[in-house]
Coordinates of C-alpha atoms in Angstrom, one line a residue:
M4 CA -17.4 -0.7 -12.0
G5 CA -20.9 0.8 -12.6
I6 CA -23.8 2.7 -11.2
I7 CA -25.2 -0.4 -9.9
D8 CA -22.6 -2.6 -9.7
S9 CA -20.8 0.6 -6.7
I10 CA -24.1 0.5 -4.9
S11 CA -24.1 -2.8 -4.2
T12 CA -20.7 -3.1 -3.2
G13 CA -21.4 0.0 -0.7
Y14 CA -24.2 -2.5 0.0
R15 CA -22.1 -5.2 1.1
F16 CA -19.4 -3.3 3.0
V17 CA -21.7 -1.7 4.9
S18 CA -23.6 -4.7 6.0
Q19 CA -20.0 -6.2 6.2
R20 CA -19.7 -3.3 8.6
P21 CA -22.4 -2.9 11.4
G22 CA -20.2 -0.9 13.1
L23 CA -20.1 1.8 11.0
L24 CA -24.6 3.1 11.4
L25 CA -22.3 4.2 15.1
L26 CA -22.7 7.6 15.1
P27 CA -25.1 8.6 13.0
L28 CA -27.6 6.0 15.4
L29 CA -25.7 7.7 17.8
L30 CA -26.5 11.5 16.7
D31 CA -30.1 10.9 16.1
A32 CA -30.1 9.4 19.3
L33 CA -28.2 13.0 20.3
L34 CA -31.4 14.5 18.3
W35 CA -34.0 13.5 20.1
V36 CA -33.1 13.4 24.0
L37 CA -31.6 17.6 23.0
P38 CA -33.8 19.6 23.3
R39 CA -35.5 21.4 20.1
W40 CA -34.0 25.1 19.4
S41 CA -37.6 26.2 17.2
I42 CA -37.3 29.7 15.3
S43 CA -40.5 30.0 15.2
P44 CA -40.8 33.1 17.1
L45 CA -38.9 34.1 14.0
L46 CA -40.9 32.9 11.4
G47 CA -44.1 33.9 13.1
R48 CA -43.2 37.7 12.8
L49 CA -42.1 36.8 8.6
A50 CA -45.9 35.0 8.3
D51 CA -47.3 38.5 10.0
F52 CA -45.9 40.4 7.5
Y53 CA -47.1 37.8 4.3
T54 CA -50.4 38.2 6.3
E55 CA -50.8 41.8 6.2
L56 CA -50.0 41.9 2.5
A57 CA -52.4 40.0 1.8
A58 CA -55.1 41.8 3.8
D59 CA -54.0 44.5 1.2
P60 CA -57.2 44.5 -2.1
Q61 CA -54.3 45.4 -4.3
L62 CA -51.2 43.1 -3.8
A63 CA -54.1 41.0 -3.0
A64 CA -55.1 41.0 -6.7
E65 CA -52.4 40.4 -8.2
S66 CA -51.7 36.8 -6.0
P67 CA -54.5 36.5 -4.3
F68 CA -52.9 32.7 -2.8
A69 CA -49.6 33.1 -3.2
L70 CA -49.3 35.6 0.0
D71 CA -51.2 33.0 2.2
Q72 CA -49.5 30.3 0.9
M73 CA -46.2 31.6 2.5
S74 CA -47.5 32.2 5.5
E75 CA -48.9 29.5 6.2
L76 CA -45.2 27.3 4.9
L77 CA -43.6 29.6 7.2
M78 CA -46.4 28.7 10.1
V79 CA -45.6 24.9 9.3
F80 CA -42.2 25.5 8.8
G81 CA -41.3 27.6 12.4
E82 CA -43.2 24.4 14.7
T83 CA -41.0 22.4 13.4
S84 CA -37.5 23.7 13.0
N85 CA -34.7 23.1 15.4
L86 CA -31.6 24.3 14.7
A87 CA -29.6 21.2 16.4
Q88 CA -30.2 19.5 13.1
F89 CA -27.6 21.9 11.2
L90 CA -25.5 19.1 13.6
V91 CA -26.2 16.8 10.1
N92 CA -24.0 17.7 7.3
G93 CA -26.0 15.4 4.4
L94 CA -25.5 17.5 1.7
L95 CA -21.0 17.6 1.9
Y96 CA -21.0 14.4 4.4
H97 CA -23.4 13.0 3.4
V98 CA -24.0 11.9 7.4
P99 CA -27.5 9.5 7.2
S100 CA -30.2 11.1 9.9
L101 CA -34.2 9.6 10.4
L102 CA -35.1 13.2 13.2
A103 CA -33.1 15.4 10.5
T104 CA -35.3 14.4 8.0
L105 CA -38.6 14.2 10.0
P106 CA -38.8 16.6 11.9
G107 CA -42.4 16.0 12.7
I108 CA -41.8 13.0 14.5
K109 CA -40.0 14.1 17.8
G110 CA -44.1 15.5 18.5
S111 CA -44.3 17.3 21.3
H112 CA -40.8 17.3 22.8
P113 CA -39.0 20.5 25.2
S114 CA -37.9 23.4 23.1
V115 CA -35.6 26.1 23.5
E116 CA -37.3 28.9 21.4
V117 CA -35.0 31.8 19.7
D118 CA -36.6 34.8 18.9
S119 CA -33.2 37.0 17.9
I120 CA -31.7 37.1 14.9
G121 CA -28.5 36.9 16.2
A122 CA -29.0 34.5 18.5
A123 CA -30.5 32.0 15.7
G124 CA -27.3 33.1 13.5
L125 CA -25.1 32.0 15.6
L126 CA -26.6 28.9 17.3
S127 CA -26.9 27.8 13.0
L128 CA -23.0 28.5 13.1
L129 CA -22.1 27.0 16.0
F130 CA -24.2 24.0 15.0
G131 CA -22.7 23.7 11.2
L132 CA -19.4 23.7 12.3
A133 CA -19.6 20.6 14.6
G134 CA -22.5 19.4 12.0
L135 CA -19.1 19.1 10.0
L136 CA -16.8 17.6 12.3
I137 CA -19.4 15.0 12.1
G138 CA -19.5 14.9 8.9
A139 CA -15.5 14.6 8.8
T140 CA -15.8 12.3 11.1
Y141 CA -18.2 9.8 9.5
M142 CA -16.4 10.0 5.8
N143 CA -13.6 8.2 7.4
L144 CA -14.4 5.5 9.7
L145 CA -16.1 4.9 6.4
A146 CA -13.1 6.0 4.4
Q147 CA -11.1 3.6 6.9
N148 CA -13.2 0.6 5.8
L149 CA -12.8 0.4 2.0
P150 CA -9.1 -0.8 0.9
I151 CA -8.7 1.6 -2.1
G152 CA -8.5 5.3 -2.6
E153 CA -4.3 7.6 -1.7
G154 CA -5.2 8.4 1.7
Q155 CA -3.8 5.9 4.7
K156 CA -4.9 2.8 5.9
A157 CA -5.6 1.9 9.3
L158 CA -4.4 4.8 11.1
S159 CA -4.0 5.0 15.6
L160 CA -6.4 6.5 17.0
N161 CA -4.1 9.9 17.2
I162 CA -3.9 10.4 13.2
L163 CA -6.4 9.5 12.4
A164 CA -7.7 12.4 14.9
G165 CA -5.9 14.8 12.7
R166 CA -6.1 14.3 9.5
I167 CA -9.9 14.5 10.9
V168 CA -9.4 17.8 12.0
R169 CA -7.3 18.7 8.6
H170 CA -10.7 17.8 6.4
W171 CA -12.1 20.0 8.5
L172 CA -10.8 22.7 8.3
R173 CA -10.2 22.1 4.8
T174 CA -14.2 21.4 4.4
I175 CA -14.9 24.4 6.4
G176 CA -11.6 27.1 3.7
F177 CA -13.9 25.1 0.6
L178 CA -16.8 26.2 1.9
V179 CA -16.3 30.0 2.6
F180 CA -14.2 29.8 -1.3
F181 CA -17.4 28.2 -3.2
A182 CA -19.7 31.4 -0.8
L183 CA -16.7 33.9 -2.0
G184 CA -16.8 32.1 -5.6
L185 CA -20.9 31.3 -5.7
L186 CA -21.7 35.5 -4.2
M187 CA -19.6 36.7 -7.2
I188 CA -21.4 35.4 -10.0
Y189 CA -25.2 35.6 -7.7
I190 CA -24.5 40.0 -7.9
P191 CA -24.0 39.9 -11.7
G192 CA -26.3 37.2 -12.1
V193 CA -29.0 38.3 -10.6
I194 CA -28.6 42.4 -11.8
G195 CA -29.3 40.7 -15.3
V196 CA -31.6 39.3 -14.6
T197 CA -33.3 41.7 -13.0
W198 CA -32.6 44.5 -16.5
L199 CA -33.9 41.6 -18.7
A200 CA -36.7 41.4 -17.3
L201 CA -37.9 45.1 -16.7
I202 CA -36.8 44.6 -20.8
S203 CA -39.2 41.2 -21.5
P204 CA -40.9 39.2 -18.6
V205 CA -40.1 36.3 -20.7
L206 CA -36.5 37.1 -21.3
G207 CA -36.4 37.7 -17.0
S208 CA -37.8 34.3 -17.2
G209 CA -36.1 32.0 -19.8
A210 CA -32.3 33.8 -18.9
L211 CA -33.7 33.2 -15.0
F212 CA -33.9 29.4 -15.9
L213 CA -30.6 29.4 -17.9
F214 CA -29.2 30.8 -14.0
G215 CA -30.9 28.3 -12.2
G216 CA -29.2 25.6 -14.5
L217 CA -25.8 27.3 -14.2
I218 CA -25.9 26.9 -11.1
M219 CA -26.8 23.6 -11.1
V220 CA -24.0 22.5 -12.0
I221 CA -21.3 23.6 -10.8
L222 CA -22.7 21.5 -7.8
L223 CA -22.3 18.8 -10.4
Y224 CA -19.1 19.4 -10.8
L225 CA -18.6 20.1 -6.8
Y226 CA -20.1 17.0 -6.2
F227 CA -16.5 14.7 -5.5
V228 CA -15.4 17.8 -3.5
T229 CA -15.6 16.4 -0.3
T230 CA -15.3 12.5 -0.8
A231 CA -11.0 14.1 -2.7
L232 CA -10.8 15.3 0.7
V233 CA -11.0 12.8 2.6
L234 CA -10.7 9.4 0.4
D235 CA -7.4 10.5 -1.5
D236 CA -6.4 13.5 1.8
L237 CA -6.0 15.6 -0.8
A238 CA -6.2 19.7 -0.9
I239 CA -9.6 22.3 -1.2
G240 CA -7.4 22.8 -4.6
S241 CA -6.3 19.2 -5.2
A242 CA -9.7 18.1 -4.2
V243 CA -12.3 21.0 -6.5
R244 CA -9.6 20.3 -9.5
R245 CA -9.6 16.2 -9.2
S246 CA -14.0 16.8 -8.8
I247 CA -14.0 18.7 -12.1
H248 CA -12.4 16.5 -14.2
L249 CA -14.0 13.2 -12.9
V250 CA -17.2 15.0 -13.3
R251 CA -16.2 16.0 -16.5
K252 CA -14.8 13.2 -18.1
N253 CA -17.3 10.8 -16.6
F254 CA -20.6 13.4 -17.1
W255 CA -23.6 11.3 -17.5
P256 CA -22.9 8.0 -15.4
T257 CA -22.1 10.7 -12.9
V258 CA -25.9 12.1 -13.2
G259 CA -27.6 8.6 -12.9
F260 CA -25.1 7.9 -10.0
V261 CA -27.2 11.5 -7.8
L262 CA -30.5 10.6 -9.3
L263 CA -29.9 6.7 -8.9
T264 CA -29.2 7.5 -5.4
T265 CA -31.9 10.7 -4.4
L266 CA -34.5 7.9 -5.7
I267 CA -33.4 5.7 -3.3
S268 CA -32.7 7.9 -0.3
T269 CA -36.8 9.5 -1.4
G270 CA -38.5 6.5 -1.9
M271 CA -37.2 5.1 1.4
G272 CA -37.9 8.1 3.3
L273 CA -41.1 8.7 2.9
L274 CA -41.8 4.9 3.3
F275 CA -40.2 5.8 7.1
R276 CA -42.1 7.9 7.3
Q277 CA -45.3 5.1 6.8
V278 CA -43.1 2.9 9.6
T279 CA -42.6 6.3 12.5
Q280 CA -46.8 5.8 12.4
W281 CA -45.8 2.5 14.9
H282 CA -44.6 4.9 17.7
T283 CA -41.9 3.9 19.7
L284 CA -41.4 0.2 17.8
G285 CA -42.2 2.4 14.4
V286 CA -39.1 5.1 15.0
V287 CA -37.1 2.8 16.7
L288 CA -37.1 0.5 13.1
A289 CA -37.6 3.6 10.7
T290 CA -34.0 4.8 12.5
L291 CA -32.9 1.6 12.4
G292 CA -33.3 1.6 8.7
N293 CA -32.7 4.3 7.3
T294 CA -29.0 4.4 9.1
F295 CA -28.6 1.4 7.0
I296 CA -29.7 2.8 4.1
G297 CA -28.4 6.4 4.6
T298 CA -24.9 4.9 5.6
G299 CA -24.8 2.4 1.9
L300 CA -25.7 5.7 -0.5
A301 CA -22.8 7.4 1.3
M302 CA -20.2 4.2 0.9
S303 CA -21.6 3.6 -3.2
L304 CA -20.9 7.4 -3.2
L305 CA -16.9 6.4 -2.3
V306 CA -17.1 3.1 -3.8
F307 CA -18.0 5.1 -7.3
Y308 CA -15.7 7.7 -7.7
R309 CA -12.9 5.4 -6.9
T310 CA -13.1 3.0 -9.6
R311 CA -13.4 6.0 -11.7
I312 CA -10.7 7.5 -10.6
L313 CA -8.5 4.1 -10.5
A314 CA -10.7 3.2 -14.2
M315 CA -9.3 7.3 -15.7
Q316 CA -6.0 7.2 -14.6
Q317 CA -5.4 3.8 -16.3
Q318 CA -6.7 4.9 -19.4
E319 CA -4.5 8.2 -19.3
T320 CA -1.3 4.7 -18.5
D321 CA -3.0 2.8 -21.8
S322 CA -3.2 6.5 -23.9
F323 CA 0.5 6.0 -22.6
A324 CA 2.1 2.8 -23.0

């Protein structure tokens, strides 16, 4: 099944099962009623630091605009920052949320200002863990409504809850191993780039570009790990191997799928930003539209992944026949 067919099939499944929109809609409603957990004081202090650097004549002569721009960006980000957005896991589990995408539409709701780095880190961790659990629940609900995949379907509530917790714990384990592996690559990579930059700025820039490209390739090869964890109920190692194998055999189709779904999501996000200008009605319509678009793309991911796996398994069977 091609990229376009996978996307159209995903939206067809979602349009036939509107109940799949309920969880992300409830999540957006929760973000709307919760106070905004702002780290504006922390970012404000960092912005003041850059402002002081910009006032230094020597530094200002080297980068007169970069320091001022960084200070302004930090202030703007601080005004819309909300640690509760970590409840939305769009990166691993593709949970759609208008309020996470456009945090500024919440306006002047009550906010809780977090002015401690330790408190900000702890809240980020707690919200992030809760977001992973919500994401695992969301993708399990999608997988239960997709008639393909190695995982069992039509599970009882108790068994489904157990699977969700298992997938949540496996995702946490995967993130821990991924962070350690990335750190092992990052530290020598930064040392190497710095050493080359001391020899030649051109070599340093080239090495930095290659290093960034390497990280992007690694992320691409691990793109289907959480999908394999949930849809096929695989262990961490098996899910990683399956994701790498799938991307290796379908590199350009995977790149095309990622680019097209990103383009759709970004383009519709810009449209919904304009719709939210219609005050309350616009926010409601944009939330519904964003949830449908995002859920359709998430289901399309499951369809694309599973049909590619089936095609690869069929090819392997034919090669042995």
